[in-house]
Amino acid sequence: MNKIITISREFGSGGREIGKRLADELGFAYYDQEIIKEICKETGMHEGYVEGVAEKAISLISTQFGHTFYNQQQIDVLVSQQKIIQELASKGNCVVVGHGCAEILAERNPFSIFVYADMEAKIKRCRAKGPEEEKLTEKELVRKIKDVDKNRKKIHEMIAPTRWGEKENYDLCVNTTNVEIKKVIPGLAMYAMEYFGNE
Amino acid sequence: MNKIITISREFGSGGREIGKRLADELGFAYYDQEIIKEICKETGMHEGYVEGVAEKAISLISTQFGHTFYNQQQIDVLVSQQKIIQELASKGNCVVVGHGCAEILAERNPFSIFVYADMEAKIKRCRAKGPEEEKLTEKELVRKIKDVDKNRKKIHEMIAPTRWGEKENYDLCVNTTNVEIKKVIPGLAMYAMEYFGNE
């Protein structure tokens, strides 16, 4: 059976960096932006729109009276996403970041990681990494961090009965507040391989 | 600065086993039952009583109208516990299990782990490890698992403003549902040392 590591994460916590470095360390394929590109190919929709639905934008999903509504295009993206993630995971050992991967791939017994951090650490990481975030005020950045996660939570709830970010849904929860990510990769990689060895 | 690993855990999740094995792997001192013995020495109280207050028994702490009351003896045990944990942690590198150690030692920047598992896995572990638990019916065992954790939560809330078991309060949360503990110790130990290397 393929060894699959899924990374779910709070925005700004460094989950993508953990996923990329873990894939490099283990010689696994790494899927993140590739998923978006494949959805675009399949649906013929624009990358910005697909990325918005699958990952980021709040405004694309409308909420009224406490209920969330999705239009047909949005549903097409989410259905296509599920299919593509399944196809990629069937190819070989891999690390998949975001896109509800832990839930979509649950039946393949992935090693599922959730990455999180304190707000202060997330702000610092956003400022250091994201050119887009550099222009935002502190208040705007906090709002963005919260909004992106709120959207991830919504998408999670569309595809799974569990709650996003609750430790019970993951095999390991990694707090990056006090760590330099590249330094903890060998330990994380070893833990993951020990986990798979157990199957 | 001493390297301190704190293990907080759900009852039946194997947190004690992780702590003991991690201490062996790293050559760190291991403190768990020793804390109880030291409290007994200091307070002159009986081991069963001390263990009850510090760890297990629910009936010793009375709850009325949603408020929790503690008697003087119970408070003496908890105060003594804090003092003893600080003394032990000042001696050298160590792993401390339970007793609100993550909160008591917070200022010493410990690497704090929370260990948890599904109810089914906890029942299985209790049956395999605890001779006391062998006699209980399934329903009684589930009740015991929930009650012990409820008490840990109460004690935690006495000594810290944070919430017990919430991932935000720990550096790493380890789900033991799908792992054989002894197999993941080298990876955990490596991660811990990488964490300390970062300080």
Short mmCIF file of C-alpha atoms in Angstrom, two decimals:
data_model
loop_
_atom_site.label_atom_id
_atom_site.label_comp_id
_atom_site.label_asym_id
_atom_site.label_seq_id
_atom_site.Cartn_x
_atom_site.Cartn_y
_atom_site.Cartn_z
CA MET A 1 0.00 0.00 0.00
CA ASN A 2 1.26 3.50 -0.81
CA LYS A 3 2.55 5.54 2.09
CA ILE A 4 0.51 8.73 2.20
CA ILE A 5 1.13 11.69 4.48
CA THR A 6 -1.58 14.33 4.65
CA ILE A 7 -0.92 17.81 5.98
CA SER A 8 -3.80 19.93 7.19
CA ARG A 9 -2.83 23.28 8.63
CA GLU A 10 -3.73 26.68 9.92
CA PHE A 11 -2.89 29.54 7.55
CA GLY A 12 0.57 30.87 8.39
CA SER A 13 1.63 27.92 10.53
CA GLY A 14 4.19 26.60 8.03
CA GLY A 15 2.27 23.47 7.05
CA ARG A 16 3.23 23.80 3.41
CA GLU A 17 6.92 24.10 4.33
CA ILE A 18 6.64 21.01 6.53
CA GLY A 19 4.96 19.10 3.69
CA LYS A 20 7.54 20.09 1.08
CA ARG A 21 10.53 19.37 3.30
CA LEU A 22 9.04 16.07 4.51
CA ALA A 23 8.51 14.96 0.91
CA ASP A 24 12.12 15.88 0.05
CA GLU A 25 13.47 14.09 3.12
CA LEU A 26 11.53 10.90 2.37
CA GLY A 27 11.74 10.97 -1.43
CA PHE A 28 7.94 11.12 -1.67
CA ALA A 29 5.97 13.00 -4.34
CA TYR A 30 4.57 16.33 -3.16
CA TYR A 31 1.13 17.57 -4.15
CA ASP A 32 -0.27 20.98 -3.42
CA GLN A 33 -0.49 23.52 -6.24
CA GLU A 34 -0.47 20.60 -8.67
CA ILE A 35 -3.96 19.72 -7.44
CA ILE A 36 -5.22 23.16 -8.45
CA LYS A 37 -3.64 22.82 -11.90
CA GLU A 38 -5.24 19.42 -12.47
CA ILE A 39 -8.66 20.73 -11.45
CA CYS A 40 -8.26 23.57 -13.97
CA LYS A 41 -7.44 21.08 -16.70
CA GLU A 42 -10.43 18.92 -15.86
CA THR A 43 -13.04 21.62 -15.37
CA GLY A 44 -11.68 24.20 -17.80
CA MET A 45 -12.05 26.83 -15.08
CA HIS A 46 -9.62 29.63 -14.37
CA GLU A 47 -6.80 28.93 -11.84
CA GLY A 48 -7.63 31.94 -9.69
CA TYR A 49 -11.24 30.83 -9.40
CA VAL A 50 -10.35 27.22 -8.64
CA GLU A 51 -7.82 28.23 -6.02
CA GLY A 52 -10.39 30.53 -4.50
CA VAL A 53 -12.99 27.82 -4.10
CA ALA A 54 -10.58 25.07 -3.12
CA GLU A 55 -8.46 27.04 -0.72
CA LYS A 56 -8.80 30.68 -0.03
CA ALA A 57 -11.54 33.03 -0.96
CA ILE A 58 -14.41 33.50 1.37
CA SER A 59 -16.55 35.65 -0.82
CA LEU A 60 -17.09 32.88 -3.35
CA ILE A 61 -19.11 30.95 -0.83
CA SER A 62 -22.13 32.85 0.35
CA THR A 63 -23.47 32.55 3.85
CA GLN A 64 -26.98 33.69 4.69
CA PHE A 65 -28.93 33.25 7.89
CA GLY A 66 -26.20 30.90 9.18
CA HIS A 67 -26.44 28.56 6.17
CA THR A 68 -23.76 28.12 3.53
CA PHE A 69 -24.68 27.97 -0.14
CA TYR A 70 -22.56 26.74 -3.01
CA ASN A 71 -23.20 27.24 -6.70
CA GLN A 72 -22.78 24.52 -9.32
CA GLN A 73 -19.31 25.69 -10.39
CA GLN A 74 -18.10 25.58 -6.81
CA ILE A 75 -19.47 22.07 -6.37
CA ASP A 76 -17.79 21.00 -9.64
CA VAL A 77 -14.45 22.20 -8.30
CA LEU A 78 -14.85 20.31 -5.04
CA VAL A 79 -15.94 17.09 -6.80
CA SER A 80 -13.07 17.34 -9.27
CA GLN A 81 -10.68 17.96 -6.37
CA GLN A 82 -11.71 14.72 -4.66
CA LYS A 83 -11.21 12.71 -7.84
CA ILE A 84 -7.79 14.24 -8.57
CA ILE A 85 -6.50 13.75 -5.03
CA GLN A 86 -7.52 10.08 -5.20
CA GLU A 87 -5.75 9.68 -8.55
CA LEU A 88 -2.53 11.32 -7.31
CA ALA A 89 -2.51 9.23 -4.12
CA SER A 90 -2.88 6.02 -6.11
CA LYS A 91 0.34 6.74 -8.03
CA GLY A 92 2.81 6.12 -5.19
CA ASN A 93 4.16 7.40 -1.86
CA CYS A 94 3.29 11.06 -1.41
CA VAL A 95 2.72 14.06 0.81
CA VAL A 96 -0.52 15.93 0.13
CA VAL A 97 -1.09 19.39 1.57
CA GLY A 98 -4.50 20.93 2.17
CA HIS A 99 -7.66 20.46 0.08
CA GLY A 100 -9.33 18.28 2.74
CA CYS A 101 -6.78 15.58 1.94
CA ALA A 102 -6.95 13.85 5.34
CA GLU A 103 -10.68 13.27 4.88
CA ILE A 104 -10.64 12.52 1.16
CA LEU A 105 -7.88 9.92 1.64
CA ALA A 106 -9.09 8.52 4.98
CA GLU A 107 -9.72 5.05 3.56
CA ARG A 108 -6.10 4.81 2.41
CA ASN A 109 -4.93 5.06 6.04
CA PRO A 110 -2.73 8.11 5.62
CA PHE A 111 -0.44 9.40 8.33
CA SER A 112 -2.32 12.60 9.02
CA ILE A 113 -0.60 15.66 10.45
CA PHE A 114 -2.23 18.89 11.59
CA VAL A 115 0.08 21.92 11.80
CA TYR A 116 -0.80 24.91 13.97
CA ALA A 117 0.77 27.85 15.79
CA ASP A 118 0.01 30.84 17.99
CA MET A 119 -1.37 33.91 16.21
CA GLU A 120 1.83 35.85 16.93
CA ALA A 121 3.97 33.17 15.30
CA LYS A 122 1.61 32.99 12.30
CA ILE A 123 1.77 36.75 11.78
CA LYS A 124 5.58 36.59 11.88
CA ARG A 125 5.69 33.73 9.39
CA CYS A 126 3.24 35.47 7.02
CA ARG A 127 5.30 38.65 7.10
CA ALA A 128 8.50 36.75 6.35
CA LYS A 129 7.13 34.52 3.59
CA GLY A 130 4.25 36.17 1.83
CA PRO A 131 4.89 39.21 -0.36
CA GLU A 132 1.11 39.65 -0.53
CA GLU A 133 0.89 39.84 3.25
CA GLU A 134 3.59 42.48 3.54
CA LYS A 135 1.22 45.22 2.52
CA LEU A 136 -1.48 44.39 5.07
CA THR A 137 -1.81 46.12 8.42
CA GLU A 138 -1.59 43.90 11.51
CA LYS A 139 -5.37 44.01 11.88
CA GLU A 140 -5.94 43.11 8.22
CA LEU A 141 -3.47 40.24 8.44
CA VAL A 142 -5.12 38.78 11.55
CA ARG A 143 -8.47 39.05 9.77
CA LYS A 144 -7.04 37.26 6.72
CA ILE A 145 -5.52 34.45 8.82
CA LYS A 146 -8.85 33.93 10.56
CA ASP A 147 -10.87 34.13 7.33
CA VAL A 148 -8.75 31.59 5.43
CA ASP A 149 -9.06 29.10 8.29
CA LYS A 150 -12.78 29.76 8.55
CA ASN A 151 -13.08 28.81 4.88
CA ARG A 152 -10.96 25.69 5.32
CA LYS A 153 -13.26 24.71 8.15
CA LYS A 154 -16.32 25.20 5.93
CA ILE A 155 -14.89 23.13 3.10
CA HIS A 156 -13.87 20.43 5.58
CA GLU A 157 -17.41 20.29 6.92
CA MET A 158 -18.77 19.87 3.39
CA ILE A 159 -16.75 16.72 2.84
CA ALA A 160 -16.43 15.15 6.30
CA PRO A 161 -18.54 14.64 9.42
CA THR A 162 -15.58 15.50 11.66
CA ARG A 163 -14.45 18.94 12.83
CA TRP A 164 -11.47 20.67 11.21
CA GLY A 165 -8.49 21.13 13.50
CA GLU A 166 -9.71 18.86 16.32
CA LYS A 167 -6.76 16.74 17.38
CA GLU A 168 -8.89 13.57 17.48
CA ASN A 169 -9.04 13.61 13.66
CA TYR A 170 -5.26 13.53 13.15
CA ASP A 171 -2.38 11.18 14.01
CA LEU A 172 -0.02 13.94 15.02
CA CYS A 173 -0.55 17.64 15.76
CA VAL A 174 2.55 19.80 15.40
CA ASN A 175 2.78 23.22 17.03
CA THR A 176 5.33 25.29 15.08
CA THR A 177 5.26 28.27 17.46
CA ASN A 178 8.62 27.46 19.04
CA VAL A 179 10.38 25.50 16.31
CA GLU A 180 12.50 26.21 13.27
CA ILE A 181 10.75 23.92 10.82
CA LYS A 182 13.75 22.65 8.88
CA LYS A 183 15.37 21.44 12.11
CA VAL A 184 12.51 19.13 13.12
CA ILE A 185 12.06 17.44 9.73
CA PRO A 186 14.32 14.40 10.39
CA GLY A 187 12.43 13.62 13.61
CA LEU A 188 9.05 14.06 11.91
CA ALA A 189 10.13 11.89 8.97
CA MET A 190 11.36 9.17 11.32
CA TYR A 191 8.09 9.25 13.27
CA ALA A 192 6.12 8.95 10.01
CA MET A 193 8.12 5.93 8.85
CA GLU A 194 7.74 4.30 12.27
CA TYR A 195 4.00 4.88 11.95
CA PHE A 196 3.89 3.17 8.56
CA GLY A 197 6.09 0.34 9.83
CA ASN A 198 3.33 -0.40 12.27
CA GLU A 199 0.68 -1.14 9.67
CA MET B 1 19.10 25.00 30.89
CA ASN B 2 17.76 21.55 31.75
CA LYS B 3 15.88 19.77 29.01
CA ILE B 4 12.42 19.01 30.34
CA ILE B 5 9.76 16.94 28.59
CA THR B 6 6.27 17.03 30.06
CA ILE B 7 3.68 14.40 29.23
CA SER B 8 0.01 15.16 29.74
CA ARG B 9 -2.36 12.42 28.66
CA GLU B 10 -5.80 10.92 28.50
CA PHE B 11 -6.29 7.94 30.79
CA GLY B 12 -5.58 4.73 28.87
CA SER B 13 -3.77 6.44 25.98
CA GLY B 14 -0.33 5.10 26.91
CA GLY B 15 1.14 8.44 27.99
CA ARG B 16 3.00 6.89 30.89
CA GLU B 17 4.54 4.27 28.60
CA ILE B 18 5.63 7.01 26.18
CA GLY B 19 7.16 8.98 29.06
CA LYS B 20 9.05 6.01 30.50
CA ARG B 21 10.39 4.85 27.15
CA LEU B 22 11.32 8.37 26.08
CA ALA B 23 13.28 8.87 29.31
CA ASP B 24 15.09 5.55 28.76
CA GLU B 25 15.85 6.42 25.13
CA LEU B 26 17.27 9.83 26.03
CA GLY B 27 18.91 8.94 29.34
CA PHE B 28 16.69 11.46 31.14
CA ALA B 29 15.34 11.03 34.69
CA TYR B 30 11.71 9.92 34.82
CA TYR B 31 9.23 11.29 37.37
CA ASP B 32 5.73 10.03 37.91
CA GLN B 33 4.99 7.90 40.99
CA GLU B 34 8.05 9.47 42.60
CA ILE B 35 6.12 12.74 42.79
CA ILE B 36 3.39 11.06 44.84
CA LYS B 37 5.96 9.54 47.22
CA GLU B 38 7.64 12.91 47.75
CA ILE B 39 4.31 14.59 48.49
CA CYS B 40 3.59 11.89 51.09
CA LYS B 41 6.95 12.53 52.73
CA GLU B 42 6.37 16.25 52.86
CA THR B 43 2.74 16.30 53.96
CA GLY B 44 2.73 13.12 56.04
CA MET B 45 -0.43 12.07 54.23
CA HIS B 46 -1.26 8.55 53.10
CA GLU B 47 -0.19 7.53 49.56
CA GLY B 48 -3.66 6.43 48.55
CA TYR B 49 -5.11 9.78 49.56
CA VAL B 50 -2.38 11.80 47.86
CA GLU B 51 -2.69 9.79 44.66
CA GLY B 52 -6.44 10.30 44.79
CA VAL B 53 -6.20 14.07 45.01
CA ALA B 54 -3.28 14.46 42.63
CA GLU B 55 -4.41 12.05 39.98
CA LYS B 56 -7.44 9.88 40.17
CA ALA B 57 -10.31 9.98 42.59
CA ILE B 58 -13.29 12.12 41.76
CA SER B 59 -15.15 11.77 45.02
CA LEU B 60 -12.46 13.61 46.97
CA ILE B 61 -13.31 16.82 45.18
CA SER B 62 -16.87 17.87 45.70
CA THR B 63 -18.87 19.68 43.07
CA GLN B 64 -22.05 21.52 43.94
CA PHE B 65 -24.19 23.79 41.80
CA GLY B 66 -21.51 23.72 39.11
CA HIS B 67 -18.76 24.92 41.47
CA THR B 68 -15.83 22.83 42.65
CA PHE B 69 -14.76 22.93 46.29
CA TYR B 70 -11.49 21.73 47.74
CA ASN B 71 -10.70 21.13 51.40
CA GLN B 72 -7.48 22.24 53.09
CA GLN B 73 -5.84 18.80 52.82
CA GLN B 74 -6.52 18.69 49.10
CA ILE B 75 -5.03 22.16 48.65
CA ASP B 76 -1.97 21.12 50.71
CA VAL B 77 -1.41 18.19 48.35
CA LEU B 78 -1.66 20.38 45.26
CA VAL B 79 0.68 23.05 46.69
CA SER B 80 3.21 20.42 47.75
CA GLN B 81 2.98 18.86 44.30
CA GLN B 82 3.94 22.12 42.60
CA LYS B 83 6.94 22.58 44.89
CA ILE B 84 8.17 19.01 44.39
CA ILE B 85 7.81 19.10 40.60
CA GLN B 86 9.85 22.32 40.51
CA GLU B 87 12.55 20.73 42.69
CA LEU B 88 12.77 17.60 40.56
CA ALA B 89 12.90 19.60 37.32
CA SER B 90 15.77 21.72 38.66
CA LYS B 91 17.95 18.62 39.18
CA GLY B 92 18.64 17.86 35.48
CA ASN B 93 17.16 16.64 32.20
CA CYS B 94 13.92 14.79 32.84
CA VAL B 95 10.56 13.51 31.64
CA VAL B 96 7.65 14.35 33.95
CA VAL B 97 4.30 12.62 33.52
CA GLY B 98 0.98 14.03 34.68
CA HIS B 99 0.32 16.20 37.74
CA GLY B 100 -0.24 19.35 35.68
CA CYS B 101 3.48 19.32 34.85
CA ALA B 102 3.16 21.25 31.57
CA GLU B 103 1.58 24.16 33.41
CA ILE B 104 3.69 23.98 36.58
CA LEU B 105 6.90 23.93 34.52
CA ALA B 106 5.79 26.35 31.79
CA GLU B 107 8.44 28.94 32.69
CA ARG B 108 11.19 26.38 32.18
CA ASN B 109 10.20 26.05 28.49
CA PRO B 110 9.54 22.32 28.52
CA PHE B 111 8.85 20.32 25.38
CA SER B 112 5.22 19.53 26.16
CA ILE B 113 3.49 16.48 24.72
CA PHE B 114 -0.20 15.58 24.97
CA VAL B 115 -1.03 11.92 24.39
CA TYR B 116 -4.54 10.85 23.36
CA ALA B 117 -6.42 8.04 21.63
CA ASP B 118 -9.86 6.89 20.53
CA MET B 119 -12.08 5.42 23.25
CA GLU B 120 -11.85 1.96 21.64
CA ALA B 121 -8.05 2.03 21.72
CA LYS B 122 -8.05 3.26 25.33
CA ILE B 123 -10.37 0.43 26.42
CA LYS B 124 -8.08 -2.10 24.73
CA ARG B 125 -4.99 -0.65 26.38
CA CYS B 126 -6.64 -0.56 29.81
CA ARG B 127 -7.70 -4.21 29.47
CA ALA B 128 -4.20 -5.25 28.44
CA LYS B 129 -2.30 -3.27 31.07
CA GLY B 130 -4.43 -2.75 34.15
CA PRO B 131 -5.28 -5.70 36.39
CA GLU B 132 -7.71 -3.41 38.18
CA GLU B 133 -9.53 -2.67 34.94
CA GLU B 134 -9.90 -6.34 34.03
CA LYS B 135 -12.79 -6.77 36.44
CA LEU B 136 -14.83 -3.83 35.14
CA THR B 137 -17.63 -4.18 32.61
CA GLU B 138 -17.23 -2.21 29.37
CA LYS B 139 -19.66 0.40 30.63
CA GLU B 140 -17.85 0.76 33.95
CA LEU B 141 -14.50 1.06 32.21
CA VAL B 142 -15.74 3.79 29.85
CA ARG B 143 -17.14 5.62 32.88
CA LYS B 144 -13.78 5.30 34.69
CA ILE B 145 -11.82 6.59 31.67
CA LYS B 146 -14.11 9.59 31.40
CA ASP B 147 -14.09 10.27 35.15
CA VAL B 148 -10.31 10.21 35.50
CA ASP B 149 -9.93 12.66 32.62
CA LYS B 150 -12.68 14.86 34.05
CA ASN B 151 -10.68 15.05 37.26
CA ARG B 152 -7.43 15.82 35.43
CA LYS B 153 -9.26 18.60 33.68
CA LYS B 154 -10.48 20.01 37.00
CA ILE B 155 -7.02 19.93 38.56
CA HIS B 156 -5.57 21.53 35.43
CA GLU B 157 -8.10 24.35 35.67
CA MET B 158 -7.12 24.94 39.30
CA ILE B 159 -3.53 25.64 38.38
CA ALA B 160 -3.71 27.13 34.87
CA PRO B 161 -5.86 29.53 32.87
CA THR B 162 -5.68 27.24 29.81
CA ARG B 163 -7.89 24.28 28.94
CA TRP B 164 -6.67 20.73 29.46
CA GLY B 165 -6.20 18.74 26.28
CA GLU B 166 -6.49 21.67 23.86
CA LYS B 167 -3.73 21.30 21.30
CA GLU B 168 -2.81 24.99 21.52
CA ASN B 169 -1.34 24.37 24.99
CA TYR B 170 1.16 21.71 23.85
CA ASP B 171 4.12 21.49 21.46
CA LEU B 172 3.13 18.10 20.08
CA CYS B 173 -0.06 16.03 20.34
CA VAL B 174 0.39 12.32 19.75
CA ASN B 175 -2.53 10.08 18.84
CA THR B 176 -1.70 6.51 19.91
CA THR B 177 -4.79 4.92 18.35
CA ASN B 178 -2.91 3.43 15.39
CA VAL B 179 0.62 3.06 16.74
CA GLU B 180 2.62 0.54 18.71
CA ILE B 181 4.22 2.91 21.20
CA LYS B 182 7.66 1.32 21.45
CA LYS B 183 8.11 1.62 17.67
CA VAL B 184 7.63 5.40 17.55
CA ILE B 185 9.97 6.28 20.43
CA PRO B 186 13.12 6.93 18.36
CA GLY B 187 11.21 9.38 16.13
CA LEU B 188 9.65 11.12 19.12
CA ALA B 189 13.01 11.33 20.89
CA MET B 190 14.65 12.78 17.79
CA TYR B 191 11.89 15.38 17.42
CA ALA B 192 12.28 16.35 21.10
CA MET B 193 16.05 16.83 20.75
CA GLU B 194 15.55 18.84 17.55
CA TYR B 195 13.09 21.01 19.49
CA PHE B 196 15.64 21.64 22.25
CA GLY B 197 18.36 22.27 19.68
CA ASN B 198 16.26 25.17 18.51
CA GLU B 199 16.34 27.05 21.82
#
